[in-house]
């Protein structure tokens, strides 16, 4: 129970299962989001070594084979060692996605319930988490359209959608949504849609500190409530505690 | 019935080795090579032939020492009609598989993107050192060099073609003459057994390729161990080989084709039914994708992802392994 499904294949299996057997899927989903975060490392050591070194070349070289080759050399491997990554540049994109998803729980923390003051509403937390995840794309934002193009390649679409669903689950989970009911599908789907639309918008945003992206995100979140996906789950995105959630983020060095 | 009986008879004769081959061979211009084979076989058991262990030759079980000779005879026999054979076995798509195999390996070091050599570290070698095992006619070697040169603008990567069979090597040398690599230091041919690459130093190779060769080796595990030894840490073992078709229906159809039609066509096109019969059977005997992946792991390699990539529904597969640091 403690560990999450380690491979994307099994996760995909779970997603597939959701379409036909909602009840079983819901059970799985909740196990899958165990409270104990003792998960196996998401990448093998050699893969990690090459990929983490490669990521630092993305700002200059993009999500390309060149970045991978340079990363392999930095990590002490050979050019040819990039063959360890069967999906090539998609593995590089995927590494960024997975690492940034897993980093969310550390970059964003909310005052614990029972602590002094009221905790933020789920809606405000969703907003803060989504924004924090978007901001994690900042160092590579000028390369992000490349990444989107790679994710859109037919053979990588299933894995990319799977990762997007996992991000949505993670955000709902970290926001403290524990409800187990049929609204789970719409919640996941709506947040996935909101997130991807905003992510694309952000690649063209030239405003200072991405304020336009933030506005765009708020508009999409409002839409989501109107359309009904989040109805019942959240009543709004910014309440009086919303500011405190943001302040927490700012204090933690997240530039929002 | 009759056909079956005569096929077995033919094969028996063929397997007896030299003498029958001489007459057939000379008609097809192999007289020299075939005679060499015949001579090699006459002195009787050499030191390496004493083995009493058995192995598979196609579907037959033969003494290990004999397999090497027989495989030799098969490839001496098909050396010139070699492309025809591959076309038949792969339904005509082996060229696409080979292109894909090489493109994915992306051989060569692009001088424009190579990391700048800093003063603290010794300068990295400019190109890759590639070993193409069972490289026979040079098919893979030319592709590797072409990719390195035209895609990665790399004029330094070298390929050593190693094959156990002098006739295949001769065919490769001949073809090399009409390539841009003739008489350059970028391409060389050596006669060597993949199971004991005594002339290749340890940790000297960036990329080890073997295409449609490994199923012919008597000791595949020994060949994998040698691959591991000669590769540099971080170096890659890459194997393109016929494999197990995934869909039962397609498998049935492909088996029908390969067992019934290929030897017959081999007979008509190349005048050599038995060699083609052997090739079909050796494919059927080769381990499945997962078994072979596990053999690669046992040899010490890390495997990328699930360890292999199926081509055309599993008629062929690409397996890779990376030697850990
Ligand atoms: C089907 S051919 C493949 C040629 C080439 N790689 C290609 O893909 O076109 C198989 C080759 O394996 C070689 N071979 C068989 N056993 C071998 C061994 N133990 N060591 C090295 N080469 C071997 C044969 O001589 C033959 O040239």
PDB file of N, CA and C in Angstrom, chain B residues 264-299:
ATOM      1  N   UNK B 264      12.117 -23.465 -50.462  1.00  0.00           N
ATOM      2  CA  UNK B 264      11.809 -23.740 -51.861  1.00  0.00           C
ATOM      3  C   UNK B 264      12.298 -22.601 -52.742  1.00  0.00           C
ATOM      4  N   UNK B 265      11.990 -21.391 -52.314  1.00  0.00           N
ATOM      5  CA  UNK B 265      12.430 -20.240 -53.101  1.00  0.00           C
ATOM      6  C   UNK B 265      13.958 -20.170 -53.098  1.00  0.00           C
ATOM      7  N   UNK B 266      14.544 -20.491 -51.930  1.00  0.00           N
ATOM      8  CA  UNK B 266      16.002 -20.516 -51.846  1.00  0.00           C
ATOM      9  C   UNK B 266      16.580 -21.461 -52.894  1.00  0.00           C
ATOM     10  N   UNK B 267      15.903 -22.564 -53.046  1.00  0.00           N
ATOM     11  CA  UNK B 267      16.329 -23.549 -54.044  1.00  0.00           C
ATOM     12  C   UNK B 267      16.249 -22.939 -55.447  1.00  0.00           C
ATOM     13  N   UNK B 268      15.134 -22.306 -55.732  1.00  0.00           N
ATOM     14  CA  UNK B 268      14.919 -21.790 -57.078  1.00  0.00           C
ATOM     15  C   UNK B 268      15.839 -20.615 -57.371  1.00  0.00           C
ATOM     16  N   UNK B 269      15.954 -19.704 -56.392  1.00  0.00           N
ATOM     17  CA  UNK B 269      16.705 -18.472 -56.646  1.00  0.00           C
ATOM     18  C   UNK B 269      18.204 -18.700 -56.504  1.00  0.00           C
ATOM     19  N   UNK B 270      18.576 -19.419 -55.468  1.00  0.00           N
ATOM     20  CA  UNK B 270      20.003 -19.529 -55.183  1.00  0.00           C
ATOM     21  C   UNK B 270      20.515 -20.953 -55.394  1.00  0.00           C
ATOM     22  N   UNK B 271      19.646 -21.843 -55.775  1.00  0.00           N
ATOM     23  CA  UNK B 271      20.069 -23.216 -56.005  1.00  0.00           C
ATOM     24  C   UNK B 271      20.565 -23.885 -54.738  1.00  0.00           C
ATOM     25  N   UNK B 272      20.042 -23.498 -53.618  1.00  0.00           N
ATOM     26  CA  UNK B 272      20.586 -23.995 -52.364  1.00  0.00           C
ATOM     27  C   UNK B 272      19.493 -24.085 -51.308  1.00  0.00           C
ATOM     28  N   UNK B 273      18.811 -25.199 -51.321  1.00  0.00           N
ATOM     29  CA  UNK B 273      17.681 -25.337 -50.428  1.00  0.00           C
ATOM     30  C   UNK B 273      18.130 -25.526 -48.979  1.00  0.00           C
ATOM     31  N   UNK B 274      19.155 -26.283 -48.781  1.00  0.00           N
ATOM     32  CA  UNK B 274      19.517 -26.694 -47.426  1.00  0.00           C
ATOM     33  C   UNK B 274      19.969 -25.533 -46.558  1.00  0.00           C
ATOM     34  N   UNK B 275      20.737 -24.654 -47.159  1.00  0.00           N
ATOM     35  CA  UNK B 275      21.202 -23.513 -46.379  1.00  0.00           C
ATOM     36  C   UNK B 275      20.019 -22.691 -45.908  1.00  0.00           C
ATOM     37  N   UNK B 276      19.058 -22.532 -46.780  1.00  0.00           N
ATOM     38  CA  UNK B 276      17.893 -21.733 -46.407  1.00  0.00           C
ATOM     39  C   UNK B 276      17.050 -22.455 -45.378  1.00  0.00           C
ATOM     40  N   UNK B 277      16.996 -23.778 -45.517  1.00  0.00           N
ATOM     41  CA  UNK B 277      16.277 -24.574 -44.517  1.00  0.00           C
ATOM     42  C   UNK B 277      16.904 -24.356 -43.142  1.00  0.00           C
ATOM     43  N   UNK B 278      18.234 -24.380 -43.102  1.00  0.00           N
ATOM     44  CA  UNK B 278      18.928 -24.156 -41.831  1.00  0.00           C
ATOM     45  C   UNK B 278      18.565 -22.798 -41.255  1.00  0.00           C
ATOM     46  N   UNK B 279      18.553 -21.788 -42.127  1.00  0.00           N
ATOM     47  CA  UNK B 279      18.307 -20.434 -41.633  1.00  0.00           C
ATOM     48  C   UNK B 279      16.925 -20.309 -41.019  1.00  0.00           C
ATOM     49  N   UNK B 280      15.952 -20.922 -41.671  1.00  0.00           N
ATOM     50  CA  UNK B 280      14.589 -20.874 -41.141  1.00  0.00           C
ATOM     51  C   UNK B 280      14.532 -21.554 -39.785  1.00  0.00           C
ATOM     52  N   UNK B 281      15.178 -22.705 -39.689  1.00  0.00           N
ATOM     53  CA  UNK B 281      15.121 -23.456 -38.438  1.00  0.00           C
ATOM     54  C   UNK B 281      15.877 -22.736 -37.322  1.00  0.00           C
ATOM     55  N   UNK B 282      16.975 -22.103 -37.673  1.00  0.00           N
ATOM     56  CA  UNK B 282      17.758 -21.423 -36.636  1.00  0.00           C
ATOM     57  C   UNK B 282      16.979 -20.247 -36.065  1.00  0.00           C
ATOM     58  N   UNK B 283      16.132 -19.653 -36.888  1.00  0.00           N
ATOM     59  CA  UNK B 283      15.306 -18.554 -36.383  1.00  0.00           C
ATOM     60  C   UNK B 283      14.291 -19.092 -35.393  1.00  0.00           C
ATOM     61  N   UNK B 284      13.676 -20.205 -35.744  1.00  0.00           N
ATOM     62  CA  UNK B 284      12.663 -20.788 -34.879  1.00  0.00           C
ATOM     63  C   UNK B 284      13.265 -21.179 -33.528  1.00  0.00           C
ATOM     64  N   UNK B 285      14.506 -21.566 -33.521  1.00  0.00           N
ATOM     65  CA  UNK B 285      15.164 -22.024 -32.293  1.00  0.00           C
ATOM     66  C   UNK B 285      15.608 -20.880 -31.387  1.00  0.00           C
ATOM     67  N   UNK B 286      15.723 -19.699 -31.960  1.00  0.00           N
ATOM     68  CA  UNK B 286      16.311 -18.596 -31.205  1.00  0.00           C
ATOM     69  C   UNK B 286      15.414 -18.230 -30.021  1.00  0.00           C
ATOM     70  N   UNK B 287      16.011 -17.858 -28.862  1.00  0.00           N
ATOM     71  CA  UNK B 287      15.191 -17.553 -27.685  1.00  0.00           C
ATOM     72  C   UNK B 287      14.202 -16.423 -27.938  1.00  0.00           C
ATOM     73  N   UNK B 288      13.148 -16.412 -27.132  1.00  0.00           N
ATOM     74  CA  UNK B 288      12.137 -15.361 -27.260  1.00  0.00           C
ATOM     75  C   UNK B 288      12.731 -14.036 -26.803  1.00  0.00           C
ATOM     76  N   UNK B 289      11.986 -12.959 -27.048  1.00  0.00           N
ATOM     77  CA  UNK B 289      12.436 -11.620 -26.677  1.00  0.00           C
ATOM     78  C   UNK B 289      12.795 -11.538 -25.198  1.00  0.00           C
ATOM     79  N   UNK B 290      11.918 -12.068 -24.332  1.00  0.00           N
ATOM     80  CA  UNK B 290      12.191 -11.950 -22.889  1.00  0.00           C
ATOM     81  C   UNK B 290      13.370 -12.829 -22.478  1.00  0.00           C
ATOM     82  N   UNK B 291      13.450 -14.028 -23.048  1.00  0.00           N
ATOM     83  CA  UNK B 291      14.571 -14.906 -22.695  1.00  0.00           C
ATOM     84  C   UNK B 291      15.894 -14.247 -23.072  1.00  0.00           C
ATOM     85  N   UNK B 292      15.917 -13.685 -24.274  1.00  0.00           N
ATOM     86  CA  UNK B 292      17.169 -13.089 -24.725  1.00  0.00           C
ATOM     87  C   UNK B 292      17.499 -11.843 -23.894  1.00  0.00           C
ATOM     88  N   UNK B 293      16.475 -11.073 -23.558  1.00  0.00           N
ATOM     89  CA  UNK B 293      16.687  -9.904 -22.699  1.00  0.00           C
ATOM     90  C   UNK B 293      17.324 -10.346 -21.371  1.00  0.00           C
ATOM     91  N   UNK B 294      16.819 -11.453 -20.827  1.00  0.00           N
ATOM     92  CA  UNK B 294      17.363 -11.925 -19.558  1.00  0.00           C
ATOM     93  C   UNK B 294      18.803 -12.415 -19.710  1.00  0.00           C
ATOM     94  N   UNK B 295      19.121 -13.005 -20.854  1.00  0.00           N
ATOM     95  CA  UNK B 295      20.507 -13.419 -21.089  1.00  0.00           C
ATOM     96  C   UNK B 295      21.432 -12.199 -21.099  1.00  0.00           C
ATOM     97  N   UNK B 296      20.933 -11.106 -21.684  1.00  0.00           N
ATOM     98  CA  UNK B 296      21.732  -9.875 -21.747  1.00  0.00           C
ATOM     99  C   UNK B 296      21.973  -9.336 -20.329  1.00  0.00           C
ATOM    100  N   UNK B 297      20.930  -9.417 -19.498  1.00  0.00           N
ATOM    101  CA  UNK B 297      21.074  -8.959 -18.112  1.00  0.00           C
ATOM    102  C   UNK B 297      22.061  -9.836 -17.353  1.00  0.00           C
ATOM    103  N   UNK B 298      21.949 -11.140 -17.562  1.00  0.00           N
ATOM    104  CA  UNK B 298      22.841 -12.065 -16.857  1.00  0.00           C
ATOM    105  C   UNK B 298      24.301 -11.751 -17.200  1.00  0.00           C
ATOM    106  N   UNK B 299      24.543 -11.319 -18.430  1.00  0.00           N
ATOM    107  CA  UNK B 299      25.913 -10.982 -18.821  1.00  0.00           C
ATOM    108  C   UNK B 299      26.401  -9.707 -18.127  1.00  0.00           C
TER     109      UNK B 299
END
